[in-house]
PDB file of C-alpha atoms in Angstrom:
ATOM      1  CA  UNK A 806       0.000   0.000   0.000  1.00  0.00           C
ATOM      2  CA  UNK A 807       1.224   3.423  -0.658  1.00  0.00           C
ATOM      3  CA  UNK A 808       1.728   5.757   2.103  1.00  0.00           C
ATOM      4  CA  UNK A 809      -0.868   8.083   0.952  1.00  0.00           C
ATOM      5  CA  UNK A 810      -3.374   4.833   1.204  1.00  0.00           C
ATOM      6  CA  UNK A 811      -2.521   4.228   5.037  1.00  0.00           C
ATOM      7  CA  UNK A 812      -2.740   7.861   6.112  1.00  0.00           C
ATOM      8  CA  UNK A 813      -5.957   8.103   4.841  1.00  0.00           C
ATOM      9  CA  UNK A 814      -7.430   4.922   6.430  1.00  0.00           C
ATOM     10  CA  UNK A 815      -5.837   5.948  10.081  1.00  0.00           C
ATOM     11  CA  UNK A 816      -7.377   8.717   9.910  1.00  0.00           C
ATOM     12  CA  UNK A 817     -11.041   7.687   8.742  1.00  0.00           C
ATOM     13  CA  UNK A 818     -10.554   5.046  11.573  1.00  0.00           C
ATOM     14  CA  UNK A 819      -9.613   8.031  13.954  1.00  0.00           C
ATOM     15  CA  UNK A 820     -12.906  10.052  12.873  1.00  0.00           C
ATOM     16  CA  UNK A 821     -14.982   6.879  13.262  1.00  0.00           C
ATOM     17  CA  UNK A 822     -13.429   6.512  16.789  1.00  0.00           C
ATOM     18  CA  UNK A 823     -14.353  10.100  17.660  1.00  0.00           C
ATOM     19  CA  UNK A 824     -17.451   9.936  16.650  1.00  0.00           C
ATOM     20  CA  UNK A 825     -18.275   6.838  18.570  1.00  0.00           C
ATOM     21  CA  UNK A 826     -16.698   7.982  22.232  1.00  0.00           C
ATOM     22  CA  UNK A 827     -18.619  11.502  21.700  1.00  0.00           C
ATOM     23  CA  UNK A 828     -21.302  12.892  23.610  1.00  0.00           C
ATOM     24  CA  UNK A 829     -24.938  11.999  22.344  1.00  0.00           C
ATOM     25  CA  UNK A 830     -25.599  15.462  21.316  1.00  0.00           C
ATOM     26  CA  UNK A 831     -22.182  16.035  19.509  1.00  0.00           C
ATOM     27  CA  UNK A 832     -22.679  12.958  17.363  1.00  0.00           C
ATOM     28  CA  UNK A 833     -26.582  14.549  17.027  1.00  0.00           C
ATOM     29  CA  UNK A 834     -24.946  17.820  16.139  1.00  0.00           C
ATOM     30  CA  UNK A 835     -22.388  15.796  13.467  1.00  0.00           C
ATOM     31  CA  UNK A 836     -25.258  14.183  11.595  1.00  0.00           C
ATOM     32  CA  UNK A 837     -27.275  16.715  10.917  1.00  0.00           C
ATOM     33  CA  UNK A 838     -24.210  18.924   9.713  1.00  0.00           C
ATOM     34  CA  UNK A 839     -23.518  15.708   7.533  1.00  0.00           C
ATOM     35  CA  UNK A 840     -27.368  15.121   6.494  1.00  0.00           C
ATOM     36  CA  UNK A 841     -27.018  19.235   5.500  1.00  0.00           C
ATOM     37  CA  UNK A 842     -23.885  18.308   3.352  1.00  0.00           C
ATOM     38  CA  UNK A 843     -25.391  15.249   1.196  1.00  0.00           C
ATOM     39  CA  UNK A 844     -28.999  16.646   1.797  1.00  0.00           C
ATOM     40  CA  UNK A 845     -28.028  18.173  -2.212  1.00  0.00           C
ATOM     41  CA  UNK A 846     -26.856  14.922  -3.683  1.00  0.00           C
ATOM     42  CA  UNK A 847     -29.246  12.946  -2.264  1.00  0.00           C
ATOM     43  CA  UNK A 848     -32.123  15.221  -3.719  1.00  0.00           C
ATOM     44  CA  UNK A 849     -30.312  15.772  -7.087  1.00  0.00           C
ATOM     45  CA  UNK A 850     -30.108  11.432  -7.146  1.00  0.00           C
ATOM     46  CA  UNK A 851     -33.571  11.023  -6.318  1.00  0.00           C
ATOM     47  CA  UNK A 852     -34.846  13.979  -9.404  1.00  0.00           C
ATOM     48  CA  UNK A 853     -32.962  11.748 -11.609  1.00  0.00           C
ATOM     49  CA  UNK A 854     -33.978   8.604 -10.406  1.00  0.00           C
ATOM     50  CA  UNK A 855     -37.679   9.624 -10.563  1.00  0.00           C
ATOM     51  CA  UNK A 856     -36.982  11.163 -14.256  1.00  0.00           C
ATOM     52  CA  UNK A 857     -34.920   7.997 -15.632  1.00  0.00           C
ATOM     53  CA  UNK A 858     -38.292   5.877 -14.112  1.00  0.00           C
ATOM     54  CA  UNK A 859     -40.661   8.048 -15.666  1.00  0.00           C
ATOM     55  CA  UNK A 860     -38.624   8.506 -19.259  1.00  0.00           C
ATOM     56  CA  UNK A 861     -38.490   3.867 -18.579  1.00  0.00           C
ATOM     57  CA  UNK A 862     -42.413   4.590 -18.250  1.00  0.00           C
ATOM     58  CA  UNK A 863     -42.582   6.746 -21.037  1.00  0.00           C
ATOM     59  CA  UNK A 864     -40.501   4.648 -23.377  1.00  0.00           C
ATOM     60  CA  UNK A 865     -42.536   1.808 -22.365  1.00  0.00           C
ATOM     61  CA  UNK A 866     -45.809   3.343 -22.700  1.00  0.00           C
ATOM     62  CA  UNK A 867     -44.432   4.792 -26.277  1.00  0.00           C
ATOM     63  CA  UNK A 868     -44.138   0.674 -27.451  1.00  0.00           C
ATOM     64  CA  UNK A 869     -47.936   0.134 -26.267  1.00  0.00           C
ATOM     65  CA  UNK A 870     -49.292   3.111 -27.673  1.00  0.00           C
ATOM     66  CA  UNK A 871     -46.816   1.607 -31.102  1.00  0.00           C
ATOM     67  CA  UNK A 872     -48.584  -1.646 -30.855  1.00  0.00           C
ATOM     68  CA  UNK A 873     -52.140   0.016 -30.214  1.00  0.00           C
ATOM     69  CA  UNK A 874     -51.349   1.967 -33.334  1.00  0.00           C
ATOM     70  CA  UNK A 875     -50.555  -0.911 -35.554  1.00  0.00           C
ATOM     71  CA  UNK A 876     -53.159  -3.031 -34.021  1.00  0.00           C
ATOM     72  CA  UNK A 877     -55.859   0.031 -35.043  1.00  0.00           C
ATOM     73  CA  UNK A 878     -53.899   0.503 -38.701  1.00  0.00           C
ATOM     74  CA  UNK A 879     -54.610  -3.344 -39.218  1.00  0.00           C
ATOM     75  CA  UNK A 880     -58.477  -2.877 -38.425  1.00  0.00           C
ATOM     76  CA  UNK A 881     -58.970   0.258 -40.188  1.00  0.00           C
ATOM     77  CA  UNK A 882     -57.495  -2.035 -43.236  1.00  0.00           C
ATOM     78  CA  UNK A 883     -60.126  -4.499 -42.707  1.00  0.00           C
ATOM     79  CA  UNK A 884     -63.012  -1.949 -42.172  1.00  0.00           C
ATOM     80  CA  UNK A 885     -61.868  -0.558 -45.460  1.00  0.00           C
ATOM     81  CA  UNK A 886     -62.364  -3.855 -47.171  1.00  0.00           C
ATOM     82  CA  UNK A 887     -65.749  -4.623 -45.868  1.00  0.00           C
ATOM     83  CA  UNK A 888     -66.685  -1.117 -46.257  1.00  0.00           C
ATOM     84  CA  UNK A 889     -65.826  -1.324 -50.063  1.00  0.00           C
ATOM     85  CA  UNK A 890     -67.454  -5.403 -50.364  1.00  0.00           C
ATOM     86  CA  UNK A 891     -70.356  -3.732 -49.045  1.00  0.00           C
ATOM     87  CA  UNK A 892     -70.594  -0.775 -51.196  1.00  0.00           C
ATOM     88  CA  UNK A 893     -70.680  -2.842 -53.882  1.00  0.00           C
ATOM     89  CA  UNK A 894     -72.936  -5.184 -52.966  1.00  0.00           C
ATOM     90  CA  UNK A 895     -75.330  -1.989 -52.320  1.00  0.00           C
ATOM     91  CA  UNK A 896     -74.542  -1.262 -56.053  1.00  0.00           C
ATOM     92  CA  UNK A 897     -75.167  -4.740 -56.754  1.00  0.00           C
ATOM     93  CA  UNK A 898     -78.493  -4.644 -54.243  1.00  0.00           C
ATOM     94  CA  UNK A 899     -79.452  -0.975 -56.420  1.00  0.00           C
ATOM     95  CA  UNK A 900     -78.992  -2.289 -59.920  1.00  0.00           C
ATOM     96  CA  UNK A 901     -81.533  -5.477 -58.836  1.00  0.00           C
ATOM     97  CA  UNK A 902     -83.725  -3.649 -57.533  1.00  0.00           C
ATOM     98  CA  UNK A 903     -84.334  -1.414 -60.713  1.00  0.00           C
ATOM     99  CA  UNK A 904     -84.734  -4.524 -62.681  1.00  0.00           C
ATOM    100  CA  UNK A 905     -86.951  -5.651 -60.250  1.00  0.00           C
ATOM    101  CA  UNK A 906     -89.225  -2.732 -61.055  1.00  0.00           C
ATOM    102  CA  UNK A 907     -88.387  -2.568 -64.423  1.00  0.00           C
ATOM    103  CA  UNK A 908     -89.893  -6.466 -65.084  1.00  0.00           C
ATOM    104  CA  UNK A 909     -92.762  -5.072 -62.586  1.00  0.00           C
ATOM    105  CA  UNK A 910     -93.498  -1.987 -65.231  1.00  0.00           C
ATOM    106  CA  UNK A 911     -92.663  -3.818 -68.175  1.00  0.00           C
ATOM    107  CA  UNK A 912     -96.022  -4.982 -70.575  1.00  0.00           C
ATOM    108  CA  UNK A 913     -94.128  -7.769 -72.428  1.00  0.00           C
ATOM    109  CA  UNK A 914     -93.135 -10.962 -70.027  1.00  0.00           C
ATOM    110  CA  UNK A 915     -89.777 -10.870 -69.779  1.00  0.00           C
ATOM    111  CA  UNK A 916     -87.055 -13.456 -68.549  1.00  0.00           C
ATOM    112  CA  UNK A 917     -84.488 -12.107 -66.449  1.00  0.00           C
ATOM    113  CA  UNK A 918     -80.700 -13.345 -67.285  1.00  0.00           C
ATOM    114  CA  UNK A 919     -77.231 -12.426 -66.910  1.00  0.00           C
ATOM    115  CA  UNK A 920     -74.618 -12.364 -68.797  1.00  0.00           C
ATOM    116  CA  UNK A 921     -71.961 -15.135 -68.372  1.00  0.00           C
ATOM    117  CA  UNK A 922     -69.409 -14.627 -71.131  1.00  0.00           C
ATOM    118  CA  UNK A 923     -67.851 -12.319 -73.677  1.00  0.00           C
ATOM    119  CA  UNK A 924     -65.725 -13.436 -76.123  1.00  0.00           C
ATOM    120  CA  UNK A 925     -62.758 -11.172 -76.361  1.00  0.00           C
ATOM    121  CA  UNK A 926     -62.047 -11.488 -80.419  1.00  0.00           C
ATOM    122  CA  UNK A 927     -65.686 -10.264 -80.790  1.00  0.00           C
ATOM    123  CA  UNK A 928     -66.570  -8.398 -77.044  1.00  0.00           C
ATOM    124  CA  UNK A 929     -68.571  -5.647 -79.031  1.00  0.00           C
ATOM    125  CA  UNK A 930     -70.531  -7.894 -81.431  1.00  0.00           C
ATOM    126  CA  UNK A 931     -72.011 -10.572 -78.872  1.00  0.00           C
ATOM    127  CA  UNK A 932     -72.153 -11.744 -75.505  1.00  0.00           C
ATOM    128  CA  UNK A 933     -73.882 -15.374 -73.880  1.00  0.00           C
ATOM    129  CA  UNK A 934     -76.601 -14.948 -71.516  1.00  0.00           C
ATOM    130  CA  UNK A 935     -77.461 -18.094 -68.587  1.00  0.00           C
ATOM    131  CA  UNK A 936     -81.082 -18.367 -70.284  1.00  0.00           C
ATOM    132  CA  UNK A 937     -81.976 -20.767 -73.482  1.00  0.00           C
ATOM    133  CA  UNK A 938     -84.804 -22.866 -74.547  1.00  0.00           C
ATOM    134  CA  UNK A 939     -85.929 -24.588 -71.375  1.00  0.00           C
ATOM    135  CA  UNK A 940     -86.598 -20.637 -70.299  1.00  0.00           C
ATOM    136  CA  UNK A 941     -88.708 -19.959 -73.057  1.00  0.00           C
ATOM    137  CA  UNK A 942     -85.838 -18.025 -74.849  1.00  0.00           C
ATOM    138  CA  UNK A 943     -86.233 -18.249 -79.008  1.00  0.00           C
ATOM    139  CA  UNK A 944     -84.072 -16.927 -81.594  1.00  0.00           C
ATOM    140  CA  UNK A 945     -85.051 -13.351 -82.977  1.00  0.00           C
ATOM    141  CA  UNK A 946     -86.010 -12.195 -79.443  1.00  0.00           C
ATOM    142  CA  UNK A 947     -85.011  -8.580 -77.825  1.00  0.00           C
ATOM    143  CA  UNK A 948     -82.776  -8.348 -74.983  1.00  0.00           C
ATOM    144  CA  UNK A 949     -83.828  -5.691 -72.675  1.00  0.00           C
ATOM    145  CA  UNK A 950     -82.445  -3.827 -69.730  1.00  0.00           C
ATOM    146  CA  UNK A 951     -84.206  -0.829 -68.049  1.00  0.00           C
ATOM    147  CA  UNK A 952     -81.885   1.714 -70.661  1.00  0.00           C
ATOM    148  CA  UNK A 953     -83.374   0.136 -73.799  1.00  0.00           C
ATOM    149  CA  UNK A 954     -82.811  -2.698 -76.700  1.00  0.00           C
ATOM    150  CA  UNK A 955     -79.895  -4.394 -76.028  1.00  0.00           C
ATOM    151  CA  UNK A 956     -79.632  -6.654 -78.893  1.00  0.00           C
ATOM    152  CA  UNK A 957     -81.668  -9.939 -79.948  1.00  0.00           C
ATOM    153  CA  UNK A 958     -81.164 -14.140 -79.172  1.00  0.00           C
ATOM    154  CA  UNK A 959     -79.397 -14.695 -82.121  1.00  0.00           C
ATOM    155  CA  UNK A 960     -78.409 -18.668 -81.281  1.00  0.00           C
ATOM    156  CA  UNK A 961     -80.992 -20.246 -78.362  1.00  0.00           C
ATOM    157  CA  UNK A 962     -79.375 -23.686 -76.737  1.00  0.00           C
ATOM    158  CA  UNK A 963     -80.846 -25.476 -74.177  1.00  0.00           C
ATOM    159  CA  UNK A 964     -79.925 -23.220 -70.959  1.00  0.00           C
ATOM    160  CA  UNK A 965     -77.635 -20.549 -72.473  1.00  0.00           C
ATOM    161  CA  UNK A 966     -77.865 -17.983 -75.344  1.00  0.00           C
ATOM    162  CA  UNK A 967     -75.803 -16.035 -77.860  1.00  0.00           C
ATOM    163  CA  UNK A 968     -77.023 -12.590 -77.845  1.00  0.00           C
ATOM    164  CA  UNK A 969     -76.342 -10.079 -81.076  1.00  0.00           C
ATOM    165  CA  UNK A 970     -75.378  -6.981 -79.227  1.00  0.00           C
ATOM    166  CA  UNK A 971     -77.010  -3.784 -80.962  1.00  0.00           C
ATOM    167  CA  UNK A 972     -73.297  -2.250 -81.486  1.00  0.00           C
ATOM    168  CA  UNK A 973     -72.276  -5.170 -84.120  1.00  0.00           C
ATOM    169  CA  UNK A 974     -72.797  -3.536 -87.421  1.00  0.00           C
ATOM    170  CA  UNK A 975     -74.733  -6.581 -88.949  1.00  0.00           C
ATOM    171  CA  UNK A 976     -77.990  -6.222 -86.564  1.00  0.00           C
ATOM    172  CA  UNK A 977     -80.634  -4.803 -87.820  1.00  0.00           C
ATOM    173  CA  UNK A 978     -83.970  -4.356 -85.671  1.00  0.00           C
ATOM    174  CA  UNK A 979     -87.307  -2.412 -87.244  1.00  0.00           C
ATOM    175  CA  UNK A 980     -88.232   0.700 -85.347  1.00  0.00           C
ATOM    176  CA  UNK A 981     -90.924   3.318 -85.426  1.00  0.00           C
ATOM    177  CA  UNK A 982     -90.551   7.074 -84.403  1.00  0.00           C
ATOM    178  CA  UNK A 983     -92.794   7.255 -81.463  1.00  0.00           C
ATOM    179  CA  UNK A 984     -95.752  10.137 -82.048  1.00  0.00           C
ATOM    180  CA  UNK A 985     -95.394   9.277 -85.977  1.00  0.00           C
ATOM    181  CA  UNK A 986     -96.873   6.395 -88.495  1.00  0.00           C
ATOM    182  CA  UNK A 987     -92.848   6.574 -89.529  1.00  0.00           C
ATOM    183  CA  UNK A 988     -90.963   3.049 -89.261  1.00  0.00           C
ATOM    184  CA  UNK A 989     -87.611   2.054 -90.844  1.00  0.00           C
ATOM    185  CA  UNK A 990     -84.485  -0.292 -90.199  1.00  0.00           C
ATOM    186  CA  UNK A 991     -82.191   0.419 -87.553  1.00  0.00           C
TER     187      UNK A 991
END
């Protein structure tokens, strides 16, 4: 040990004596002098222990409020799905309803179908429909929606049906101007 080392210990060991052999009210007298001297570092330790505990509470409550946040992101995805699967089955709802009330108005008995295919080489010319013979459905026939002529049954099978769209060039349906004895080709 150095020599520094050894006078440092006698003399902590000397103090320690001293305080020990003094009168109650010195020692009294000694403590509060020393509580007066930490009193500072003690306080200044405690403020930081009480701000590193509340930044630990703040850094934990920063990951809840992270997974509360993700957690809400991932349900306002799925509300956004069913809000869009049911806005278009309220289109879907809408658009049956007219035809609903468009068959209701209609004077002619009508079959309601929907269309099942297109073929792409010839998308503007034709289209099959899920109704054929077996639903009364006969060459020559007009295919109605609520807007107007859509085209006419142009091949009838059994339970489907080609339909000659009104935009193919080759269809040709007779027409009269309404108000007028007028008819003609269209």
């Amino acid at each position: 040990m150095r020599v520094t080392s050894i006078v440092s210990l006698t003399l902590f060991i000397i103090l320690v004596a001293l305080v020990f052999i003094s009168p109650f009210s010195y020692r009294q007298h000694l403590q509060n002098f020393l509580y007066q001297t930490i009193a500072p570092f003690l306080e200044t330790g405690n403020a930081i222990s009480q701000h590193l505990g509340g930044v630990r509470g703040n850094l934990k409550r920063l990951d809840e409020l992270e997974r509360a946040n993700e957690q809400l992101e991932r349900e306002n995805e799925q509300l956004r799905t069913a809000n869009a699967l049911l806005r278009n089955l309220q289109g879907e709802v809408s658009r049956l309803d007219q035809a609903l009330g468009f068959e209701a108005r209609s004077p002619f008995q009508l079959v309601p179908a929907r269309v099942i295919a297109r073929d792409s080489a010839s998308w503007w010319s034709t289209c099959t429909i899920n109704r054929g013979k077996r639903d009364g459905v006969e060459p020559d026939m007009a295919v109605v929606t609520e807007g107007g002529l859509v085209g006419k049954i142009a091949t009838a099978a059994n339970s489907v049906s080609i339909v000659l769209l009104i935009s193919d060039e080759s269809l040709r349906v007779s027409v009269s101007v309404e108000g007028t004895p007028e008819q003609g080709i269209l």
